[in-house]
Coordinates of C-alpha atoms in Angstrom, one line a residue:
Chain C
X1346 CA 0.1 -0.1 0.0
X1347 CA 0.9 3.7 0.2
X1348 CA 3.8 4.7 2.4
X1349 CA 4.7 8.0 3.8
X1350 CA 8.0 8.6 5.7
X1351 CA 8.3 11.8 7.9
X1352 CA 11.3 13.3 9.3
X1353 CA 12.3 14.4 11.8
X1354 CA 10.6 12.5 14.6
X1355 CA 11.3 15.3 17.0
X1356 CA 12.4 18.9 16.3
X1357 CA 13.3 21.5 18.9
X1358 CA 14.0 25.1 18.1
X1359 CA 14.1 28.5 19.7
X1360 CA 11.6 31.0 19.3
X1361 CA 11.9 33.0 16.2
X1362 CA 13.7 30.3 14.4
X1363 CA 12.4 28.3 11.4
X1364 CA 11.3 24.7 11.6
X1365 CA 11.1 22.3 8.4
X1366 CA 9.5 18.9 8.4
X1367 CA 9.7 16.7 5.3
X1368 CA 7.8 13.7 4.0
X1369 CA 8.5 11.4 1.4
X1370 CA 6.0 9.2 -0.4
X1371 CA 6.0 6.3 -2.8
X1372 CA 2.7 6.4 -4.8
X1373 CA 3.4 8.6 -7.7
X1374 CA -0.3 9.0 -8.4
X1375 CA -0.9 11.0 -5.1
X1376 CA -2.3 14.3 -5.7
X1377 CA -3.3 15.7 -2.4
X1378 CA -0.8 16.6 0.5
X1379 CA -2.2 18.0 3.7
X1380 CA -0.5 19.0 6.9
X1381 CA -2.2 18.5 10.2
X1382 CA -1.4 19.8 13.7
X1383 CA -2.5 18.1 16.7
X1384 CA -2.1 19.5 20.3
X1385 CA -1.8 17.3 23.1
X1386 CA -5.1 15.3 23.7
X1387 CA -6.8 17.2 20.9
X1388 CA -8.1 16.3 17.5
X1389 CA -5.8 16.9 14.4
X1390 CA -6.4 20.3 12.6
X1391 CA -5.7 20.9 8.9
X1392 CA -3.3 23.8 8.9
X1393 CA -2.4 23.7 5.0
X1394 CA -2.5 21.4 2.2
X1395 CA -1.4 21.4 -1.5
X1396 CA -2.5 19.7 -4.8
X1397 CA -0.3 18.1 -7.1
X1398 CA -0.6 20.9 -9.7
X1399 CA 1.1 23.5 -7.4
X1400 CA 4.7 23.6 -6.2
X1401 CA 4.4 25.9 -3.3
X1402 CA 1.6 27.4 -1.1
X1403 CA 1.9 30.0 1.7
X1404 CA -0.4 31.0 4.6
X1405 CA 1.1 33.7 6.8
X1406 CA 3.9 31.9 8.7
X1407 CA 3.4 28.5 7.3
X1408 CA 4.2 27.1 3.7
X1409 CA 4.2 23.9 2.0
X1410 CA 6.3 22.9 -0.8
X1411 CA 6.1 20.0 -3.2
X1412 CA 8.6 18.2 -5.4
X1413 CA 6.5 15.5 -7.5
X1414 CA 9.6 14.4 -9.4
X1415 CA 11.5 13.5 -6.1
X1416 CA 8.2 12.5 -4.4
X1417 CA 8.6 14.7 -1.1
X1418 CA 6.8 17.5 0.3
X1419 CA 7.8 19.8 3.2
X1420 CA 6.2 21.9 5.8
X1421 CA 7.9 25.3 6.7
X1422 CA 7.2 27.4 9.7
X1423 CA 9.0 30.8 10.0
X1424 CA 9.3 32.9 13.1
X1425 CA 8.1 30.1 15.3
X1426 CA 6.1 30.9 18.5
X1427 CA 5.6 28.6 21.7
X1428 CA 2.2 28.1 20.6
X1429 CA 3.5 26.3 17.5
X1430 CA 4.6 23.3 19.8
X1431 CA 2.5 20.4 18.8
X1432 CA 2.7 17.1 16.7
X1433 CA 2.6 17.8 12.9
X1434 CA 1.6 15.1 10.7
X1435 CA 1.7 15.1 6.9
X1436 CA -0.5 12.7 4.7
X1437 CA -1.1 11.9 1.1
X1438 CA -4.3 11.0 -0.9
X1439 CA -5.4 10.5 -4.4
X1440 CA -4.4 8.3 -7.2
X1441 CA -5.3 4.6 -6.0
X1442 CA -6.4 5.8 -2.8
X1443 CA -9.0 8.4 -3.5
X1444 CA -10.7 9.8 -0.4
X1445 CA -8.3 7.9 1.9
X1446 CA -5.5 9.7 3.8
X1447 CA -2.3 7.9 4.6
X1448 CA -0.4 9.5 7.3
X1449 CA 3.2 10.1 8.3
X1450 CA 4.5 8.9 11.8
X1451 CA 4.3 12.6 13.1
X1452 CA 7.0 15.1 14.2
X1453 CA 7.0 16.5 17.6
X1454 CA 7.8 20.2 17.5
X1455 CA 8.9 22.1 20.6
X1456 CA 9.4 25.8 20.5
X1457 CA 11.5 27.0 23.4
X1458 CA 10.8 30.7 24.5
Chain V
X424 CA -15.0 20.4 13.3
X425 CA -17.8 21.4 15.6
X426 CA -20.4 19.3 13.5
X427 CA -18.7 16.1 14.4
X428 CA -19.4 14.5 17.9
X429 CA -17.8 11.5 19.5
X430 CA -18.8 10.1 22.7
X431 CA -17.7 9.4 25.3
X432 CA -14.5 11.2 25.7
X433 CA -13.0 8.6 28.0
X434 CA -14.2 4.9 27.9
X435 CA -13.0 2.1 30.2
X436 CA -13.7 -1.7 29.7
X437 CA -12.6 -4.9 30.9
X438 CA -10.8 -7.3 28.6
X439 CA -13.2 -9.5 26.7
X440 CA -16.1 -7.1 26.4
X441 CA -17.3 -5.5 23.1
X442 CA -17.5 -1.8 23.0
X443 CA -19.1 0.7 20.6
X444 CA -17.8 4.1 20.1
X445 CA -20.2 6.8 18.6
X446 CA -19.5 9.1 15.9
X447 CA -22.2 11.7 14.6
X448 CA -22.0 14.4 12.2
X449 CA -24.4 17.2 11.1
X450 CA -22.1 18.4 8.2
X451 CA -24.1 16.4 5.5
X452 CA -20.9 14.7 4.5
X453 CA -21.1 11.5 2.6
X454 CA -17.7 10.0 3.7
X455 CA -16.8 8.9 7.2
X456 CA -13.7 7.3 8.6
X457 CA -12.3 5.8 11.7
X458 CA -8.6 6.1 12.7
X459 CA -6.7 4.6 15.5
X460 CA -3.9 6.6 17.2
X461 CA -1.0 5.1 19.4
X462 CA 1.7 7.1 21.1
X463 CA 4.5 7.9 18.8
X464 CA 2.7 6.8 15.8
X465 CA 0.5 8.3 13.0
X466 CA -3.0 7.6 12.4
X467 CA -4.0 4.4 11.0
X468 CA -7.3 3.8 9.1
X469 CA -9.6 1.2 10.6
X470 CA -12.8 1.4 8.4
X471 CA -14.3 4.0 6.1
X472 CA -17.6 4.4 4.3
X473 CA -18.0 6.5 1.2
X474 CA -21.9 6.3 1.2
X475 CA -24.6 5.0 3.3
X476 CA -25.0 1.2 3.6
X477 CA -21.5 0.8 2.4
X478 CA -18.1 0.5 4.1
X479 CA -14.6 -0.8 3.3
X480 CA -11.9 -2.2 5.4
X481 CA -8.8 0.1 6.1
X482 CA -5.3 -1.0 6.9
X483 CA -6.0 -2.4 10.5
X484 CA -9.7 -3.6 10.4
X485 CA -9.1 -6.9 12.3
X486 CA -11.0 -6.9 15.5
X487 CA -13.2 -4.1 14.6
X488 CA -16.7 -3.8 12.9
X489 CA -18.8 -0.8 11.7
X490 CA -22.2 0.1 10.4
X491 CA -23.5 3.0 8.3
X492 CA -27.2 2.8 8.4
X493 CA -27.7 6.6 8.5
X494 CA -25.6 9.4 6.8
X495 CA -25.1 11.2 10.2
X496 CA -23.9 8.1 12.1
X497 CA -20.9 5.6 11.7
X498 CA -20.4 3.7 14.9
X499 CA -17.3 1.5 15.5
X500 CA -17.3 -1.6 17.7
X501 CA -14.0 -2.7 19.3
X502 CA -14.5 -6.6 19.7
X503 CA -12.8 -8.8 22.1
X504 CA -10.8 -10.1 19.1
X505 CA -9.0 -6.9 19.0
X506 CA -5.6 -7.9 20.9
X507 CA -4.5 -4.3 21.7
X508 CA -7.7 -2.2 21.9
X509 CA -6.2 0.6 24.2
X510 CA -5.8 3.6 22.0
X511 CA -7.3 7.0 20.9
X512 CA -9.8 6.6 18.3
X513 CA -10.6 9.5 15.9
X514 CA -13.6 9.8 13.4
X515 CA -13.3 12.0 10.5
X516 CA -15.7 13.1 7.7
X517 CA -15.3 14.3 4.1
X518 CA -17.8 16.1 2.0
X519 CA -18.4 16.0 -1.8
X520 CA -15.2 15.7 -4.1
X521 CA -13.1 17.5 -1.6
X522 CA -10.1 15.7 -0.1
X523 CA -10.3 17.5 3.1
X524 CA -11.1 15.4 6.1
X525 CA -12.5 16.9 9.4
X526 CA -11.7 15.1 12.6
X527 CA -13.9 14.7 15.8
X528 CA -12.6 15.2 19.3
X529 CA -11.8 11.6 19.7
X530 CA -12.6 8.9 22.2
X531 CA -9.8 7.5 24.5
X532 CA -10.5 3.8 25.1
X533 CA -8.7 2.0 27.8
X534 CA -9.0 -1.8 28.1
X535 CA -7.7 -3.6 31.3

């Protein structure tokens, strides 16, 4: 089945620094790439997503970049704040798994004040 | 997200008992999903339903069962055959041709 590898598993940064999380996938037919943020004990919340016909998308301090040739996509958070501390999950969908999301293993981001 | 409810928030059961987790939505979404989340792992798909009266197994369906008799409801039963049922269970919905999935608040099940 589809596979998504997410790195790093933990990331610690100082407030104001940038954070980058990367995911690689195997199904070249995937065409939807969302990122979710999950705070402790809460539900995952969609923070940004990108379709395969777009290489980059930005929303204020967060951005997602997609390299379809290399089959990887990344989440970029600039000017990090303590409230950005959470677990971040990437996911893929489309192709052979329309409507189904396959998730990465998650990255625990800690932003130190 | 506010249109998806899961109850109860915490659930405790003895080993060997079946237990049913509730998921209700008022978003008029056709598709509904059940995921399991364990510490340090991503979300794994248990079952999903694209339309009423139809559902498919996900990646880890063994020991679970579902029904989809109404559009608004997609209950998940954790049977005694599930070897490690203690986990955080999340229900999600998806509407129309969108890929976006929206999650309920989750139920934390503890089996001892």
